[in-house]
PDB file of C-alpha atoms in Angstrom:
ATOM      1  CA  MET Z 226       7.787 -35.112 -15.083  1.00 92.00           C
ATOM      2  CA  LYS Z 227       4.055 -35.684 -15.115  1.00 96.00           C
ATOM      3  CA  VAL Z 228       3.126 -38.080 -12.317  1.00 97.00           C
ATOM      4  CA  TYR Z 229      -0.327 -39.652 -12.108  1.00 97.00           C
ATOM      5  CA  ILE Z 230      -1.424 -40.560  -8.565  1.00 98.00           C
ATOM      6  CA  SER Z 231      -3.930 -43.415  -8.352  1.00 97.00           C
ATOM      7  CA  SER Z 232      -5.649 -44.726  -5.225  1.00 96.00           C
ATOM      8  CA  THR Z 233      -8.952 -44.844  -3.469  1.00 94.00           C
ATOM      9  CA  TYR Z 234      -9.641 -41.436  -2.019  1.00 93.00           C
ATOM     10  CA  GLN Z 235     -11.388 -41.181   1.347  1.00 90.00           C
ATOM     11  CA  ASP Z 236      -9.203 -43.719   3.126  1.00 95.00           C
ATOM     12  CA  LEU Z 237      -5.954 -42.256   1.743  1.00 97.00           C
ATOM     13  CA  VAL Z 238      -6.709 -38.523   1.571  1.00 96.00           C
ATOM     14  CA  ASP Z 239      -3.835 -37.604   3.945  1.00 97.00           C
ATOM     15  CA  HIS Z 240      -1.425 -39.913   2.120  1.00 98.00           C
ATOM     16  CA  ARG Z 241      -2.359 -38.461  -1.277  1.00 97.00           C
ATOM     17  CA  ALA Z 242      -1.930 -34.916   0.048  1.00 97.00           C
ATOM     18  CA  ALA Z 243       1.552 -35.703   1.420  1.00 98.00           C
ATOM     19  CA  VAL Z 244       2.633 -37.282  -1.879  1.00 98.00           C
ATOM     20  CA  ASP Z 245       1.168 -34.421  -3.933  1.00 97.00           C
ATOM     21  CA  ARG Z 246       2.852 -31.776  -1.776  1.00 97.00           C
ATOM     22  CA  THR Z 247       6.246 -33.531  -1.887  1.00 97.00           C
ATOM     23  CA  LEU Z 248       6.214 -34.125  -5.648  1.00 96.00           C
ATOM     24  CA  ARG Z 249       5.146 -30.540  -6.384  1.00 96.00           C
ATOM     25  CA  ARG Z 250       8.000 -29.240  -4.213  1.00 96.00           C
ATOM     26  CA  MET Z 251      10.325 -31.357  -6.334  1.00 95.00           C
ATOM     27  CA  GLY Z 252       9.007 -29.596  -9.447  1.00 94.00           C
ATOM     28  CA  HIS Z 253       6.828 -32.387 -10.833  1.00 95.00           C
ATOM     29  CA  ASP Z 254       3.418 -31.930 -12.424  1.00 95.00           C
ATOM     30  CA  VAL Z 255       1.049 -34.060 -10.336  1.00 96.00           C
ATOM     31  CA  ILE Z 256      -2.151 -35.379 -11.897  1.00 95.00           C
ATOM     32  CA  GLY Z 257      -4.869 -36.657  -9.601  1.00 90.00           C
ATOM     33  CA  MET Z 258      -8.595 -36.568  -8.979  1.00 85.00           C
ATOM     34  CA  GLU Z 259      -8.191 -33.645  -6.578  1.00 80.00           C
ATOM     35  CA  GLN Z 260      -7.606 -31.318  -9.544  1.00 79.00           C
ATOM     36  CA  TYR Z 261     -10.692 -32.393 -11.510  1.00 78.00           C
ATOM     37  CA  VAL Z 262     -13.535 -29.936 -12.032  1.00 74.00           C
ATOM     38  CA  ALA Z 263     -17.014 -30.481 -13.421  1.00 77.00           C
ATOM     39  CA  GLU Z 264     -16.924 -31.336 -17.126  1.00 77.00           C
ATOM     40  CA  GLY Z 265     -18.859 -33.289 -19.740  1.00 75.00           C
ATOM     41  CA  SER Z 266     -16.680 -36.401 -19.873  1.00 74.00           C
ATOM     42  CA  LYS Z 267     -17.145 -39.655 -17.977  1.00 83.00           C
ATOM     43  CA  PRO Z 268     -14.819 -40.033 -14.951  1.00 83.00           C
ATOM     44  CA  VAL Z 269     -13.299 -43.260 -16.304  1.00 90.00           C
ATOM     45  CA  ASP Z 270     -12.556 -41.641 -19.686  1.00 90.00           C
ATOM     46  CA  ARG Z 271     -10.922 -38.644 -18.011  1.00 91.00           C
ATOM     47  CA  CYS Z 272      -8.795 -40.847 -15.751  1.00 93.00           C
ATOM     48  CA  GLN Z 273      -7.635 -43.022 -18.659  1.00 95.00           C
ATOM     49  CA  ALA Z 274      -6.731 -39.962 -20.746  1.00 94.00           C
ATOM     50  CA  ASP Z 275      -4.729 -38.486 -17.869  1.00 95.00           C
ATOM     51  CA  VAL Z 276      -2.892 -41.771 -17.287  1.00 97.00           C
ATOM     52  CA  ARG Z 277      -1.851 -41.732 -20.960  1.00 97.00           C
ATOM     53  CA  LEU Z 278      -0.553 -38.154 -20.570  1.00 96.00           C
ATOM     54  CA  ALA Z 279       1.595 -39.019 -17.536  1.00 96.00           C
ATOM     55  CA  ASP Z 280       5.254 -39.998 -17.607  1.00 95.00           C
ATOM     56  CA  VAL Z 281       4.930 -42.154 -14.475  1.00 97.00           C
ATOM     57  CA  TYR Z 282       1.972 -43.925 -12.865  1.00 98.00           C
ATOM     58  CA  VAL Z 283       1.941 -44.227  -9.044  1.00 98.00           C
ATOM     59  CA  ILE Z 284      -0.594 -46.601  -7.451  1.00 98.00           C
ATOM     60  CA  ILE Z 285      -1.222 -46.536  -3.693  1.00 98.00           C
ATOM     61  CA  VAL Z 286      -3.295 -49.345  -2.150  1.00 98.00           C
ATOM     62  CA  ALA Z 287      -4.413 -49.805   1.448  1.00 97.00           C
ATOM     63  CA  TRP Z 288      -7.510 -51.948   2.224  1.00 96.00           C
ATOM     64  CA  ARG Z 289     -10.207 -50.486  -0.033  1.00 95.00           C
ATOM     65  CA  TYR Z 290     -10.910 -51.629  -3.589  1.00 95.00           C
ATOM     66  CA  GLY Z 291     -12.721 -48.500  -4.690  1.00 92.00           C
ATOM     67  CA  TYR Z 292     -15.621 -47.405  -6.818  1.00 91.00           C
ATOM     68  CA  VAL Z 293     -16.724 -49.764  -9.604  1.00 92.00           C
ATOM     69  CA  PRO Z 294     -18.583 -47.798 -12.309  1.00 91.00           C
ATOM     70  CA  ALA Z 295     -21.829 -49.146 -13.752  1.00 89.00           C
ATOM     71  CA  ALA Z 296     -21.279 -51.713 -16.530  1.00 88.00           C
ATOM     72  CA  GLN Z 297     -17.703 -52.320 -15.285  1.00 91.00           C
ATOM     73  CA  THR Z 298     -16.234 -55.204 -13.311  1.00 93.00           C
ATOM     74  CA  ARG Z 299     -13.130 -53.382 -12.038  1.00 95.00           C
ATOM     75  CA  SER Z 300     -12.642 -50.322  -9.844  1.00 95.00           C
ATOM     76  CA  ILE Z 301     -11.509 -47.049 -11.358  1.00 95.00           C
ATOM     77  CA  THR Z 302      -8.116 -47.593  -9.670  1.00 96.00           C
ATOM     78  CA  GLU Z 303      -7.692 -50.973 -11.362  1.00 97.00           C
ATOM     79  CA  ILE Z 304      -8.907 -49.545 -14.704  1.00 97.00           C
ATOM     80  CA  GLU Z 305      -6.235 -46.833 -14.379  1.00 97.00           C
ATOM     81  CA  LEU Z 306      -3.591 -49.487 -13.660  1.00 98.00           C
ATOM     82  CA  ALA Z 307      -4.581 -51.431 -16.788  1.00 98.00           C
ATOM     83  CA  GLU Z 308      -4.390 -48.224 -18.834  1.00 98.00           C
ATOM     84  CA  ALA Z 309      -0.887 -47.492 -17.530  1.00 98.00           C
ATOM     85  CA  GLN Z 310       0.219 -51.041 -18.331  1.00 98.00           C
ATOM     86  CA  ASP Z 311      -1.314 -50.926 -21.828  1.00 98.00           C
ATOM     87  CA  ALA Z 312       0.366 -47.568 -22.497  1.00 97.00           C
ATOM     88  CA  GLY Z 313       3.745 -48.878 -21.319  1.00 96.00           C
ATOM     89  CA  LYS Z 314       4.001 -46.378 -18.471  1.00 96.00           C
ATOM     90  CA  PRO Z 315       6.386 -47.086 -15.596  1.00 96.00           C
ATOM     91  CA  VAL Z 316       4.264 -48.334 -12.680  1.00 97.00           C
ATOM     92  CA  LEU Z 317       5.411 -47.488  -9.155  1.00 98.00           C
ATOM     93  CA  ALA Z 318       3.348 -49.454  -6.635  1.00 98.00           C
ATOM     94  CA  PHE Z 319       3.010 -48.753  -2.905  1.00 98.00           C
ATOM     95  CA  LEU Z 320       1.131 -50.969  -0.463  1.00 98.00           C
ATOM     96  CA  LEU Z 321       0.091 -50.227   3.105  1.00 97.00           C
ATOM     97  CA  ASP Z 322       2.091 -52.413   5.491  1.00 97.00           C
ATOM     98  CA  PRO Z 323      -0.194 -55.321   6.433  1.00 96.00           C
ATOM     99  CA  GLU Z 324       1.105 -55.109  10.022  1.00 95.00           C
ATOM    100  CA  HIS Z 325       0.241 -51.413  10.373  1.00 96.00           C
ATOM    101  CA  PRO Z 326      -2.929 -50.643  12.396  1.00 93.00           C
ATOM    102  CA  TRP Z 327      -5.685 -49.271  10.168  1.00 93.00           C
ATOM    103  CA  PRO Z 328      -9.169 -47.979  11.086  1.00 90.00           C
ATOM    104  CA  PRO Z 329     -11.787 -50.712  10.533  1.00 87.00           C
ATOM    105  CA  GLY Z 330     -14.019 -48.170   8.780  1.00 86.00           C
ATOM    106  CA  ARG Z 331     -11.378 -47.891   6.062  1.00 89.00           C
ATOM    107  CA  VAL Z 332     -11.279 -51.624   5.335  1.00 90.00           C
ATOM    108  CA  ASP Z 333     -13.519 -53.394   2.841  1.00 88.00           C
ATOM    109  CA  ALA Z 334     -15.307 -56.421   4.241  1.00 70.00           C
ATOM    110  CA  MET Z 335     -13.628 -59.765   3.640  1.00 60.00           C
ATOM    111  CA  GLY Z 336     -16.231 -60.820   1.020  1.00 61.00           C
ATOM    112  CA  GLY Z 337     -16.807 -59.081  -2.301  1.00 70.00           C
ATOM    113  CA  GLN Z 338     -14.583 -56.036  -2.497  1.00 86.00           C
ATOM    114  CA  GLY Z 339     -12.398 -57.342   0.319  1.00 89.00           C
ATOM    115  CA  ALA Z 340     -11.442 -60.242  -1.916  1.00 91.00           C
ATOM    116  CA  GLN Z 341     -10.888 -57.827  -4.813  1.00 93.00           C
ATOM    117  CA  VAL Z 342      -8.501 -55.594  -2.863  1.00 95.00           C
ATOM    118  CA  ALA Z 343      -6.646 -58.661  -1.575  1.00 94.00           C
ATOM    119  CA  ARG Z 344      -6.246 -59.900  -5.167  1.00 95.00           C
ATOM    120  CA  LEU Z 345      -5.088 -56.463  -6.378  1.00 96.00           C
ATOM    121  CA  ARG Z 346      -2.547 -56.165  -3.554  1.00 97.00           C
ATOM    122  CA  SER Z 347      -1.269 -59.653  -4.314  1.00 97.00           C
ATOM    123  CA  GLU Z 348      -0.916 -58.922  -8.036  1.00 97.00           C
ATOM    124  CA  LEU Z 349       0.906 -55.652  -7.380  1.00 97.00           C
ATOM    125  CA  GLY Z 350       3.254 -57.347  -4.925  1.00 96.00           C
ATOM    126  CA  ALA Z 351       3.973 -60.162  -7.379  1.00 97.00           C
ATOM    127  CA  ASN Z 352       4.431 -58.009 -10.496  1.00 97.00           C
ATOM    128  CA  TYR Z 353       6.250 -54.962  -9.104  1.00 96.00           C
ATOM    129  CA  LEU Z 354       8.918 -54.246  -6.537  1.00 95.00           C
ATOM    130  CA  ALA Z 355       6.375 -52.453  -4.366  1.00 97.00           C
ATOM    131  CA  GLY Z 356       7.154 -50.030  -1.580  1.00 97.00           C
ATOM    132  CA  VAL Z 357       5.526 -50.766   1.772  1.00 98.00           C
ATOM    133  CA  PHE Z 358       4.418 -47.711   3.739  1.00 98.00           C
ATOM    134  CA  ARG Z 359       2.934 -46.916   7.151  1.00 97.00           C
ATOM    135  CA  THR Z 360       2.379 -43.148   7.395  1.00 98.00           C
ATOM    136  CA  PRO Z 361       1.697 -40.335   4.927  1.00 98.00           C
ATOM    137  CA  GLU Z 362       5.231 -39.003   5.452  1.00 98.00           C
ATOM    138  CA  ASP Z 363       6.757 -42.450   4.963  1.00 98.00           C
ATOM    139  CA  LEU Z 364       4.800 -42.869   1.720  1.00 98.00           C
ATOM    140  CA  ALA Z 365       5.705 -39.398   0.437  1.00 98.00           C
ATOM    141  CA  SER Z 366       9.398 -40.064   1.050  1.00 97.00           C
ATOM    142  CA  GLN Z 367       9.277 -43.407  -0.757  1.00 97.00           C
ATOM    143  CA  VAL Z 368       7.340 -42.006  -3.722  1.00 97.00           C
ATOM    144  CA  ALA Z 369       9.773 -39.082  -3.993  1.00 96.00           C
ATOM    145  CA  ALA Z 370      12.756 -41.437  -4.104  1.00 95.00           C
ATOM    146  CA  ALA Z 371      11.108 -43.749  -6.651  1.00 96.00           C
ATOM    147  CA  VAL Z 372       9.994 -40.912  -8.942  1.00 95.00           C
ATOM    148  CA  SER Z 373      13.431 -39.319  -8.688  1.00 93.00           C
ATOM    149  CA  ALA Z 374      15.124 -42.605  -9.631  1.00 92.00           C
ATOM    150  CA  GLN Z 375      12.667 -43.028 -12.507  1.00 89.00           C
ATOM    151  CA  GLY Z 376      13.525 -39.531 -13.730  1.00 77.00           C
ATOM    152  CA  LEU Z 377      17.260 -40.222 -13.569  1.00 66.00           C
ATOM    153  CA  THR Z 378      16.825 -43.470 -15.478  1.00 62.00           C
ATOM    154  CA  ARG Z 379      14.743 -41.723 -18.126  1.00 61.00           C
ATOM    155  CA  HIS Z 380      17.298 -38.917 -18.401  1.00 53.00           C
ATOM    156  CA  MET Z 381      20.171 -41.383 -18.801  1.00 57.00           C
ATOM    157  CA  VAL Z 382      18.353 -43.338 -21.526  1.00 55.00           C
ATOM    158  CA  GLU Z 383      17.604 -40.140 -23.429  1.00 61.00           C
ATOM    159  CA  ARG Z 384      21.219 -39.056 -23.106  1.00 60.00           C
ATOM    160  CA  VAL Z 385      22.584 -42.378 -24.366  1.00 58.00           C
ATOM    161  CA  LEU Z 386      20.166 -42.334 -27.311  1.00 58.00           C
ATOM    162  CA  GLU Z 387      21.169 -38.775 -28.109  1.00 68.00           C
ATOM    163  CA  GLN Z 388      24.894 -39.618 -28.012  1.00 63.00           C
ATOM    164  CA  THR Z 389      24.555 -42.768 -30.108  1.00 64.00           C
ATOM    165  CA  SER Z 390      22.179 -41.428 -32.766  1.00 60.00           C
ATOM    166  CA  VAL Z 391      23.515 -40.896 -36.252  1.00 53.00           C
ATOM    167  CA  ALA Z 392      23.468 -37.249 -37.248  1.00 48.00           C
TER     168      ALA Z 392
END
C-alpha cells in the first residue's frame, strides 16, 4: 500500500523516521516530505497530489501547528488532511499523549498557532479513533498495526466484491 505520512517536521523527525522505517520493512510504499527533491511545483500542490495518490493517509500531531503558506489560512498539514478527506482516503490519526513530557522549544505558544494546534488536535480526537503515542517506537508500532488492519479490511472488501460480482 501507498501510505502518506503527514506531520510537522522538525519536532517529529525521529517519530517520522521510526514510522517510515517500520512501514518500509512491512513492504509499504511510504510517501513523505523526506523524499522530495527540488522541482518546479509549489509544495502545497505536490503534497496534495501525493495525498491523492496514497491508499492511506497518516497524520501525526504533537504541539506544533506547522508552516502556513502565503495566501493560506491553514498549515500544510491541515491542507493535506482536507485533501485526504475530500478524496475519501482512510485517515489514521495519532496524537502525542498530552501527559507526556515534551521539550518547550517544540511547543507553539498558547496564542496564535498554539490555539490552531489545540483546535486541530481536538478535531482529530473528535472525528477519528486516534492513537495516542509517547515515543517514536510506540508511534511506529501503533501506525504499523493500524496500516496493517486497514490493508486487511481493504483486501477483504476487494475479495467480497470479486466473489459477488456478476461475470
